[in-house]
Amino acid sequence: MRAVRWHGRGDVRLDEVATPAPHGTEVLIRVEAAAICGTDVDEVRRGPITVPVQPHPVSGRSAPMTLGHEIVGIVEAGGGASGPAIGARVAPWPSSPCGRCEDCLAGHANRCPRTVALGMSADGGMADYLLVEAAACVPIGAEVPPERAVLVEPFAVALHAVHQIPLAGRRVAVVGIGSLGLCVVEAAIQAGAVEVVALSRSDAGRELAREVGAADALALNCAADVRADIVFETAGAGPAIAASLAAVRRGGRVLVLGGHPDPTAVDLLDLTVREVGLEGSVSHCFADFTQAAAAITRGTLARARRPVTLAPLRAGPSLLGVADGSTKRILMPGLS
């Protein structure tokens, strides 16, 4: 089979590799779609960040690694009474936490330091086929278009973040309107935010935010006018942190979802004087993932149009070499 694999910084290739065979509780999935995430692009252009170059302590894997953690596909083999049937359409939860550490036992498996993650410390979905545990597969409606079905993972990230604090009746801002930012706008509205304001450096991003339900959409240099109770930062860039802190009111909270590979300066005196809370929100738990899949199947999330590029698997190496937050790029192995 073919697989888009990361070999080292700036080196990603479409390789021919053996098709894996399921054993025990595993299932083999024929990949329908695998979306490119900003973390995949960062890994290719700036990594290694997460992909191990020495054997991972749990999976034993190291580069080269097949990328891709936003996945939807069809169970081809290994389906049985204890898991999804052959022919079922599923989204695989990309995390495999240890289940024994302090965080796992406290219900915070998303923080597990020993987790094995598809596309990072185990082979991911940018391939013709993917091997996963049956218990990690979550059903996704057959009628859902692939460009929506593949969004289960980023919506799970958004849901995990909005679950961190009650949003009902709150004024919320979302800074950074790429794919994740759009998911957070929708999730915050669903969570009962009285008003959601989007902040983006691009006209196109601001227009998309309005289309998915934002009450207003502003440029980053207007952040000080927002005075939000809660701010979600999703861009993973220094200017977005500055805009988030400018947008939050005194006593408000800023949740950072964006991945920041570089150190970012923060005015701690301002943080202290205004009693602003600054915290992180990482990945998602299985409950967030199943909730996202169910909501997308029902049509209550991922409802709005967003620009997408559907591309064959062979386009993966070139698309991964370019940062582009303006469109969701989705690899579809079935495209010629």
Short mmCIF file of C-alpha atoms in Angstrom, two decimals:
data_model
loop_
_atom_site.label_atom_id
_atom_site.label_comp_id
_atom_site.label_asym_id
_atom_site.label_seq_id
_atom_site.Cartn_x
_atom_site.Cartn_y
_atom_site.Cartn_z
CA MET A 1 0.00 0.00 0.00
CA ARG A 2 0.98 3.68 -0.22
CA ALA A 3 1.68 5.84 2.82
CA VAL A 4 2.76 9.46 3.32
CA ARG A 5 5.66 9.14 5.76
CA TRP A 6 7.81 11.65 7.64
CA HIS A 7 11.49 10.75 7.46
CA GLY A 8 13.04 13.84 8.99
CA ARG A 9 12.83 17.61 8.94
CA GLY A 10 11.62 18.72 5.53
CA ASP A 11 11.63 15.13 4.26
CA VAL A 12 8.21 13.59 3.65
CA ARG A 13 7.59 11.00 0.94
CA LEU A 14 4.93 8.77 -0.54
CA ASP A 15 6.34 5.31 0.18
CA GLU A 16 5.26 1.81 -0.75
CA VAL A 17 4.86 -0.22 2.43
CA ALA A 18 3.31 -3.56 3.33
CA THR A 19 -0.42 -3.58 4.09
CA PRO A 20 -0.79 -4.44 7.79
CA ALA A 21 -2.88 -7.44 8.90
CA PRO A 22 -5.20 -7.21 11.93
CA HIS A 23 -4.61 -9.43 14.95
CA GLY A 24 -6.58 -9.97 18.12
CA THR A 25 -8.67 -6.88 18.86
CA GLU A 26 -7.44 -4.89 15.85
CA VAL A 27 -9.33 -3.89 12.72
CA LEU A 28 -8.05 -2.90 9.30
CA ILE A 29 -9.56 0.31 7.97
CA ARG A 30 -9.62 1.36 4.33
CA VAL A 31 -8.97 5.07 4.61
CA GLU A 32 -11.60 7.23 2.95
CA ALA A 33 -10.14 10.59 3.95
CA ALA A 34 -7.30 11.94 6.07
CA ALA A 35 -7.13 15.68 6.69
CA ILE A 36 -3.95 17.69 7.01
CA CYS A 37 -3.67 19.43 10.38
CA GLY A 38 -1.42 22.36 11.24
CA THR A 39 0.53 20.07 13.56
CA ASP A 40 1.31 17.80 10.59
CA VAL A 41 2.66 20.78 8.65
CA ASP A 42 4.74 21.93 11.62
CA GLU A 43 6.16 18.43 11.99
CA VAL A 44 7.24 18.36 8.35
CA ARG A 45 8.58 21.91 8.16
CA ARG A 46 10.00 22.33 11.67
CA GLY A 47 10.13 18.92 13.31
CA PRO A 48 10.87 16.70 15.00
CA ILE A 49 8.35 18.06 17.48
CA THR A 50 6.28 15.02 18.42
CA VAL A 51 7.35 12.26 16.02
CA PRO A 52 10.10 10.36 17.87
CA VAL A 53 13.52 9.94 16.32
CA GLN A 54 14.39 7.39 19.03
CA PRO A 55 12.07 4.45 19.80
CA HIS A 56 8.93 5.60 21.61
CA PRO A 57 8.87 4.11 25.14
CA VAL A 58 5.48 2.45 24.57
CA SER A 59 5.01 1.88 20.83
CA GLY A 60 8.71 1.29 20.13
CA ARG A 61 8.28 3.29 16.92
CA SER A 62 10.42 6.07 15.52
CA ALA A 63 10.68 7.86 12.19
CA PRO A 64 9.88 7.18 9.43
CA MET A 65 6.25 7.52 10.50
CA THR A 66 3.02 7.65 8.52
CA LEU A 67 1.33 10.96 9.32
CA GLY A 68 -2.35 11.72 9.83
CA HIS A 69 -4.65 11.80 12.87
CA GLU A 70 -7.87 13.27 11.37
CA ILE A 71 -9.30 10.16 9.72
CA VAL A 72 -12.47 8.51 8.47
CA GLY A 73 -12.67 5.12 6.79
CA ILE A 74 -14.37 1.76 6.29
CA VAL A 75 -13.65 -1.40 8.30
CA GLU A 76 -12.22 -3.94 5.85
CA ALA A 77 -11.12 -6.82 8.05
CA GLY A 78 -11.09 -8.00 11.65
CA GLY A 79 -14.57 -6.77 12.47
CA GLY A 80 -16.46 -8.93 14.93
CA ALA A 81 -18.96 -9.02 17.76
CA SER A 82 -16.63 -7.06 20.04
CA GLY A 83 -16.07 -4.23 17.57
CA PRO A 84 -17.37 -2.54 14.44
CA ALA A 85 -18.64 -4.83 11.72
CA ILE A 86 -16.92 -5.18 8.38
CA GLY A 87 -18.24 -2.41 6.16
CA ALA A 88 -18.88 -0.01 9.06
CA ARG A 89 -17.86 3.60 8.55
CA VAL A 90 -15.79 4.83 11.47
CA ALA A 91 -13.57 7.58 12.78
CA PRO A 92 -10.68 6.11 14.83
CA TRP A 93 -9.81 7.85 18.07
CA PRO A 94 -6.14 8.71 17.47
CA SER A 95 -5.04 8.45 21.13
CA SER A 96 -4.08 5.36 23.07
CA PRO A 97 -3.40 6.48 26.67
CA CYS A 98 -1.80 4.12 29.17
CA GLY A 99 -4.85 4.00 31.50
CA ARG A 100 -2.65 3.67 34.59
CA CYS A 101 -0.95 7.00 35.21
CA GLU A 102 -2.19 9.71 37.58
CA ASP A 103 -3.84 11.71 34.79
CA CYS A 104 -5.55 8.70 33.23
CA LEU A 105 -6.92 7.55 36.58
CA ALA A 106 -8.21 11.08 37.28
CA GLY A 107 -10.16 11.13 34.00
CA HIS A 108 -7.67 13.27 32.09
CA ALA A 109 -6.39 10.74 29.56
CA ASN A 110 -5.68 13.58 27.14
CA ARG A 111 -2.72 14.51 29.38
CA CYS A 112 -1.24 11.00 29.53
CA PRO A 113 2.55 11.31 29.12
CA ARG A 114 2.79 7.77 27.75
CA THR A 115 0.02 7.98 25.19
CA VAL A 116 0.57 6.52 21.73
CA ALA A 117 -0.89 8.79 19.05
CA LEU A 118 -1.76 7.88 15.48
CA GLY A 119 0.33 9.88 13.05
CA MET A 120 2.83 10.82 15.75
CA SER A 121 4.07 7.79 17.67
CA ALA A 122 2.22 5.15 15.61
CA ASP A 123 1.39 5.03 11.92
CA GLY A 124 -1.49 7.33 11.01
CA GLY A 125 -4.13 7.68 8.36
CA MET A 126 -2.35 9.22 5.36
CA ALA A 127 -2.29 5.81 3.73
CA ASP A 128 -4.48 3.40 1.82
CA TYR A 129 -5.07 1.34 4.98
CA LEU A 130 -4.76 1.84 8.73
CA LEU A 131 -4.56 -0.65 11.59
CA VAL A 132 -6.30 0.37 14.83
CA GLU A 133 -7.87 -1.13 17.95
CA ALA A 134 -11.54 -1.96 17.40
CA ALA A 135 -12.49 -0.23 20.67
CA ALA A 136 -11.07 3.05 19.36
CA CYS A 137 -13.47 3.15 16.40
CA VAL A 138 -16.45 5.50 16.65
CA PRO A 139 -19.32 5.26 14.13
CA ILE A 140 -19.91 8.12 11.73
CA GLY A 141 -22.99 8.32 9.53
CA ALA A 142 -22.66 6.92 6.01
CA GLU A 143 -24.60 9.92 4.66
CA VAL A 144 -22.13 12.49 6.04
CA PRO A 145 -19.89 13.88 3.26
CA PRO A 146 -16.23 12.95 3.78
CA GLU A 147 -15.15 16.58 4.12
CA ARG A 148 -17.42 16.79 7.19
CA ALA A 149 -16.86 13.27 8.51
CA VAL A 150 -13.10 13.82 8.68
CA LEU A 151 -13.62 16.75 11.10
CA VAL A 152 -14.45 14.54 14.11
CA GLU A 153 -10.96 14.97 15.59
CA PRO A 154 -10.70 18.80 15.40
CA PHE A 155 -14.26 19.13 16.71
CA ALA A 156 -13.27 16.85 19.61
CA VAL A 157 -10.42 19.27 20.38
CA ALA A 158 -12.91 22.15 20.32
CA LEU A 159 -15.42 20.33 22.53
CA HIS A 160 -12.75 19.44 25.07
CA ALA A 161 -11.80 23.12 25.31
CA VAL A 162 -15.35 24.43 25.74
CA HIS A 163 -15.95 21.76 28.39
CA GLN A 164 -13.25 23.37 30.54
CA ILE A 165 -15.47 26.26 31.66
CA PRO A 166 -19.21 27.03 31.57
CA LEU A 167 -19.94 29.27 28.59
CA ALA A 168 -23.69 29.79 29.01
CA GLY A 169 -24.41 33.50 29.06
CA ARG A 170 -20.73 34.40 28.52
CA ARG A 171 -19.19 36.66 25.89
CA VAL A 172 -16.59 34.58 24.07
CA ALA A 173 -13.81 35.42 21.62
CA VAL A 174 -12.00 33.01 19.33
CA VAL A 175 -8.59 34.14 18.08
CA GLY A 176 -7.34 32.49 14.90
CA ILE A 177 -9.91 31.38 12.34
CA GLY A 178 -8.43 28.36 10.65
CA SER A 179 -10.04 24.93 10.75
CA LEU A 180 -9.79 24.60 14.54
CA GLY A 181 -10.97 28.15 15.14
CA LEU A 182 -14.11 27.52 13.09
CA CYS A 183 -14.75 24.37 15.14
CA VAL A 184 -14.43 26.35 18.38
CA VAL A 185 -16.84 29.03 17.14
CA GLU A 186 -19.49 26.36 16.46
CA ALA A 187 -18.79 24.51 19.72
CA ALA A 188 -18.98 27.70 21.81
CA ILE A 189 -22.34 28.61 20.29
CA GLN A 190 -23.61 25.10 21.01
CA ALA A 191 -22.38 25.47 24.60
CA GLY A 192 -24.62 28.50 25.11
CA ALA A 193 -22.27 31.45 24.71
CA VAL A 194 -24.39 34.59 24.53
CA GLU A 195 -22.07 36.06 21.89
CA VAL A 196 -19.05 34.77 19.99
CA VAL A 197 -16.63 37.23 18.43
CA ALA A 198 -13.98 35.98 16.01
CA LEU A 199 -10.59 37.63 15.60
CA SER A 200 -8.60 36.87 12.46
CA ARG A 201 -5.90 38.56 10.46
CA SER A 202 -7.61 37.65 7.17
CA ASP A 203 -10.79 38.95 5.54
CA ALA A 204 -11.62 35.42 4.38
CA GLY A 205 -11.30 34.04 7.91
CA ARG A 206 -13.57 36.71 9.31
CA GLU A 207 -16.20 36.02 6.66
CA LEU A 208 -16.10 32.29 7.36
CA ALA A 209 -16.49 32.93 11.08
CA ARG A 210 -19.66 34.91 10.42
CA GLU A 211 -20.97 32.09 8.25
CA VAL A 212 -20.54 29.52 11.03
CA GLY A 213 -22.39 31.78 13.47
CA ALA A 214 -20.02 34.36 14.98
CA ALA A 215 -21.90 37.50 16.02
CA ASP A 216 -18.99 39.63 14.85
CA ALA A 217 -15.59 39.16 13.29
CA LEU A 218 -12.74 41.63 13.71
CA ALA A 219 -9.12 42.13 12.76
CA LEU A 220 -6.49 41.28 15.36
CA ASN A 221 -5.69 44.95 15.93
CA CYS A 222 -9.25 45.45 17.20
CA ALA A 223 -8.77 42.93 20.03
CA ALA A 224 -8.79 45.54 22.80
CA ASP A 225 -12.37 46.49 21.86
CA VAL A 226 -13.75 42.99 22.53
CA ARG A 227 -13.59 42.63 26.35
CA ALA A 228 -14.57 38.95 26.30
CA ASP A 229 -15.18 36.84 29.40
CA ILE A 230 -13.46 33.84 27.80
CA VAL A 231 -10.96 33.81 24.93
CA PHE A 232 -9.92 30.69 23.00
CA GLU A 233 -6.59 31.00 21.17
CA THR A 234 -6.34 28.53 18.27
CA ALA A 235 -3.70 29.95 15.93
CA GLY A 236 -0.49 28.76 17.58
CA ALA A 237 1.35 32.02 16.86
CA GLY A 238 2.80 34.75 19.07
CA PRO A 239 0.60 37.57 17.70
CA ALA A 240 -2.49 35.48 18.51
CA ILE A 241 -1.42 35.23 22.16
CA ALA A 242 -0.98 39.01 22.31
CA ALA A 243 -4.40 39.51 20.71
CA SER A 244 -6.01 37.02 23.09
CA LEU A 245 -4.67 38.82 26.15
CA ALA A 246 -5.78 42.14 24.70
CA ALA A 247 -9.27 40.77 24.03
CA VAL A 248 -9.98 39.39 27.50
CA ARG A 249 -11.61 41.54 30.19
CA ARG A 250 -10.30 41.97 33.72
CA GLY A 251 -10.83 38.73 35.60
CA GLY A 252 -11.41 36.80 32.38
CA ARG A 253 -9.73 33.64 31.15
CA VAL A 254 -7.66 32.76 28.10
CA LEU A 255 -7.51 29.11 26.97
CA VAL A 256 -4.65 28.24 24.62
CA LEU A 257 -5.43 25.46 22.13
CA GLY A 258 -2.89 26.38 19.47
CA GLY A 259 0.39 24.50 19.31
CA HIS A 260 3.28 26.91 19.97
CA PRO A 261 6.61 25.33 18.98
CA ASP A 262 8.48 28.53 19.86
CA PRO A 263 8.62 30.36 23.22
CA THR A 264 6.13 33.23 23.43
CA ALA A 265 6.58 36.40 25.49
CA VAL A 266 3.77 37.21 27.95
CA ASP A 267 3.38 40.42 29.98
CA LEU A 268 3.03 38.85 33.41
CA LEU A 269 2.53 42.18 35.15
CA ASP A 270 -0.54 42.85 33.02
CA LEU A 271 -1.75 39.30 33.71
CA THR A 272 -1.35 39.86 37.44
CA VAL A 273 -2.84 43.36 37.64
CA ARG A 274 -5.92 42.35 35.66
CA GLU A 275 -6.20 38.91 37.32
CA VAL A 276 -6.43 37.16 33.98
CA GLY A 277 -6.32 33.36 33.94
CA LEU A 278 -4.08 31.81 31.28
CA GLU A 279 -4.29 28.05 30.79
CA GLY A 280 -3.91 25.33 28.19
CA SER A 281 -6.33 22.85 26.67
CA VAL A 282 -4.72 19.87 24.97
CA SER A 283 -6.23 17.36 22.58
CA HIS A 284 -9.36 15.49 23.79
CA CYS A 285 -10.70 12.52 25.70
CA PHE A 286 -12.64 9.62 24.22
CA ALA A 287 -15.93 11.13 25.44
CA ASP A 288 -15.19 14.35 23.51
CA PHE A 289 -14.42 12.30 20.41
CA THR A 290 -17.61 10.23 20.56
CA GLN A 291 -19.66 13.37 21.21
CA ALA A 292 -18.13 15.07 18.18
CA ALA A 293 -18.86 12.08 15.91
CA ALA A 294 -22.46 11.86 17.11
CA ALA A 295 -23.05 15.60 16.67
CA ILE A 296 -21.60 15.59 13.15
CA THR A 297 -23.76 12.58 12.26
CA ARG A 298 -26.86 14.38 13.61
CA GLY A 299 -25.93 17.53 11.71
CA THR A 300 -25.61 19.73 14.78
CA LEU A 301 -21.88 20.35 14.26
CA ALA A 302 -19.86 20.91 11.06
CA ARG A 303 -22.98 22.37 9.50
CA ALA A 304 -21.47 25.40 7.82
CA ARG A 305 -19.58 25.59 4.56
CA ARG A 306 -15.83 25.81 4.78
CA PRO A 307 -13.32 25.86 1.92
CA VAL A 308 -11.78 22.45 1.30
CA THR A 309 -9.29 20.98 -1.13
CA LEU A 310 -9.74 17.27 -1.88
CA ALA A 311 -6.53 15.74 -3.18
CA PRO A 312 -5.17 12.27 -3.99
CA LEU A 313 -2.70 10.65 -1.61
CA ARG A 314 0.21 11.37 -3.93
CA ALA A 315 -0.29 15.11 -3.34
CA GLY A 316 0.42 14.69 0.37
CA PRO A 317 4.16 15.46 0.37
CA SER A 318 3.73 18.73 -1.54
CA LEU A 319 0.70 19.88 0.47
CA LEU A 320 2.44 19.13 3.77
CA GLY A 321 5.34 21.35 2.82
CA VAL A 322 3.21 24.50 2.71
CA ALA A 323 1.39 26.21 5.58
CA ASP A 324 -2.09 27.25 4.44
CA GLY A 325 -4.80 27.95 7.01
CA SER A 326 -7.25 29.31 4.43
CA THR A 327 -8.55 25.92 3.27
CA LYS A 328 -8.92 22.46 4.80
CA ARG A 329 -6.77 20.10 2.75
CA ILE A 330 -8.00 16.51 2.72
CA LEU A 331 -6.18 13.53 1.24
CA MET A 332 -8.45 10.89 -0.28
CA PRO A 333 -6.65 7.66 -1.27
CA GLY A 334 -9.51 6.75 -3.59
CA LEU A 335 -8.93 9.79 -5.83
CA SER A 336 -6.82 9.15 -8.89
#
